């Protein structure tokens, strides 16, 4: 009886440990893969917005080398986060649109006032904005799902802890009863 009790407690503790690991992974992932990724999206949004403003204000061009370097760095950092399949699709579309934008910016630099090129750049910037909005939506959804999964794991962990405590109380009562019964029986002999 006592051996079975210890075995059940060991199994309960191993299950608790796996739930704790799951919660730890989700908390770390929410920060690293969602909050940090959200910051990258925010910074990218600002950089592309600056490009859009310079396109409307400036006839000479829409980009600076430092902006493109910052965008390249942010895209590389974003690629290092853990991407969901849906997020990966949006990210690939963003990269494709960015490559097209850089190509159009290079053409604009050479031609300087080409109206058609400016319209193409506006279209690419609009597509990039849509890509960033899609990525932002994924961050929100995935963060919510990870939080929900962590809460379920914590709930299950709390339930198992209560069950384990109840089992220990019942087990203790049975052992106490057996000891008292044994003492009573020894006193009658």
XYZ file of C-alpha atoms in Angstrom:
189
model
C 0.000 0.000 0.000
C 2.762 2.418 0.948
C 4.769 1.537 -2.183
C 1.773 2.242 -4.402
C 1.290 5.583 -2.638
C 4.878 6.621 -3.312
C 4.610 5.468 -6.936
C 1.441 7.519 -7.464
C 3.056 10.578 -5.867
C 6.113 10.170 -8.106
C 3.935 9.927 -11.222
C 1.945 13.004 -10.135
C 5.167 14.954 -9.606
C 6.473 13.957 -13.049
C 3.215 15.115 -14.629
C 3.420 18.382 -12.661
C 6.977 18.880 -13.909
C 5.919 18.405 -17.531
C 3.154 20.997 -17.105
C 5.640 23.430 -15.556
C 8.030 22.931 -18.487
C 5.159 23.565 -20.894
C 4.245 26.810 -19.131
C 7.894 27.921 -19.055
C 8.235 27.273 -22.805
C 5.048 29.197 -23.551
C 6.021 32.173 -21.411
C 9.461 32.365 -23.028
C 7.962 31.914 -26.479
C 5.361 34.619 -25.905
C 8.158 37.053 -25.133
C 10.767 35.963 -27.670
C 8.538 34.983 -30.582
C 5.576 37.303 -30.086
C 6.475 40.434 -28.107
C 9.908 40.869 -29.673
C 8.483 40.035 -33.113
C 5.762 42.628 -32.520
C 8.498 45.191 -31.855
C 10.222 44.251 -35.127
C 6.930 44.742 -36.960
C 6.455 48.121 -35.287
C 9.944 49.260 -36.296
C 9.471 47.985 -39.859
C 6.151 49.796 -40.057
C 7.854 53.034 -39.050
C 10.645 52.607 -41.596
C 8.242 51.877 -44.439
C 6.069 54.800 -43.358
C 9.149 57.042 -43.589
C 9.698 55.753 -47.110
C 6.112 56.547 -47.979
C 6.430 60.075 -46.590
C 9.654 60.717 -48.452
C 7.996 59.512 -51.665
C 5.256 62.119 -51.352
C 7.575 64.906 -50.141
C 10.684 64.301 -52.188
C 11.086 64.050 -55.933
C 14.662 62.763 -55.740
C 13.993 59.341 -54.246
C 12.357 57.392 -51.475
C 15.096 55.608 -49.648
C 18.297 55.998 -47.812
C 20.917 53.327 -47.456
C 20.592 53.439 -43.659
C 16.832 52.784 -43.883
C 17.401 49.776 -46.102
C 20.166 48.510 -43.797
C 17.828 48.844 -40.814
C 15.065 47.025 -42.689
C 17.455 44.237 -43.718
C 18.618 43.867 -40.103
C 15.041 43.772 -38.776
C 13.941 41.250 -41.401
C 16.896 39.013 -40.506
C 16.058 39.279 -36.803
C 12.397 38.531 -37.476
C 13.362 35.449 -39.492
C 15.180 34.094 -36.417
C 11.959 33.990 -34.371
C 9.851 30.842 -34.362
C 7.400 31.312 -37.225
C 4.076 29.525 -37.529
C 3.215 28.198 -41.008
C 0.721 31.045 -41.546
C 3.217 33.612 -40.284
C 5.907 32.142 -42.514
C 3.699 32.656 -45.578
C 3.102 36.309 -44.676
C 6.811 36.811 -44.008
C 7.800 35.340 -47.384
C 5.305 37.692 -49.068
C 6.790 40.628 -47.128
C 10.319 39.714 -48.205
C 9.216 39.374 -51.833
C 7.494 42.765 -51.753
C 10.527 44.363 -50.105
C 12.875 43.007 -52.786
C 10.534 44.421 -55.431
C 10.435 47.772 -53.606
C 14.242 48.001 -53.483
C 14.389 47.184 -57.174
C 11.869 49.939 -57.953
C 13.759 52.397 -55.745
C 16.916 51.680 -57.709
C 15.051 52.336 -60.976
C 13.639 55.576 -59.540
C 17.119 56.697 -58.500
C 18.302 56.216 -62.059
C 15.281 57.888 -63.696
C 14.555 60.327 -60.849
C 11.079 61.518 -61.936
C 9.402 58.503 -63.502
C 5.719 58.795 -62.508
C 4.936 55.162 -63.303
C 7.783 53.977 -61.076
C 6.488 56.127 -58.226
C 3.046 54.546 -58.601
C 4.621 51.080 -58.526
C 6.523 52.054 -55.374
C 3.283 53.262 -53.769
C 1.659 49.947 -54.662
C 4.567 47.985 -53.139
C 4.491 50.089 -49.988
C 0.764 49.395 -49.716
C 1.402 45.650 -50.119
C 4.162 45.788 -47.514
C 1.799 47.569 -45.107
C -0.744 44.788 -45.659
C 1.969 42.141 -45.049
C 2.957 43.837 -41.798
C -0.680 44.040 -40.696
C -1.081 40.314 -41.401
C 2.046 39.530 -39.370
C 0.788 41.714 -36.538
C -2.506 39.811 -36.509
C -0.618 36.522 -36.218
C 1.330 37.852 -33.223
C -1.895 38.711 -31.440
C -3.561 35.375 -32.217
C -0.539 33.237 -31.362
C 0.121 35.157 -28.142
C -3.493 34.551 -27.086
C -3.283 30.842 -27.889
C -0.033 30.447 -25.953
C -1.519 32.255 -22.959
C -4.592 30.035 -23.112
C -2.440 26.898 -23.307
C -0.354 28.077 -20.337
C -3.499 28.738 -18.320
C -4.794 25.231 -19.104
C -1.469 23.730 -18.027
C -1.503 25.726 -14.802
C -5.126 24.705 -14.164
C -4.291 21.037 -14.675
C -1.257 21.418 -12.435
C -3.423 22.964 -9.675
C -6.003 20.185 -10.057
C -3.353 17.469 -9.809
C -1.848 19.165 -6.752
C -5.251 19.179 -5.020
C -5.810 15.558 -5.993
C -2.365 14.641 -4.683
C -3.053 16.437 -1.392
C -6.409 14.679 -1.000
C -4.748 11.336 -1.714
C -2.068 12.050 0.911
C -4.709 12.960 3.503
C -6.708 9.798 2.810
C -3.526 7.727 2.792
C -2.424 9.311 6.082
C -5.821 8.623 7.635
C -5.667 4.974 6.543
C -2.140 4.565 7.925
C -3.146 6.272 11.184
C -6.186 3.994 11.455
C -3.998 0.933 10.805
C -1.497 2.031 13.464
C -4.237 2.717 15.999
C -6.027 -0.521 15.140
C -2.740 -2.402 15.432
C -2.036 -0.807 18.833
C -5.538 -1.697 20.021
C -5.201 -5.278 18.832
C -1.779 -5.653 20.513
C -3.229 -4.345 23.774
C -5.974 -7.030 23.740
C -3.575 -9.903 23.186
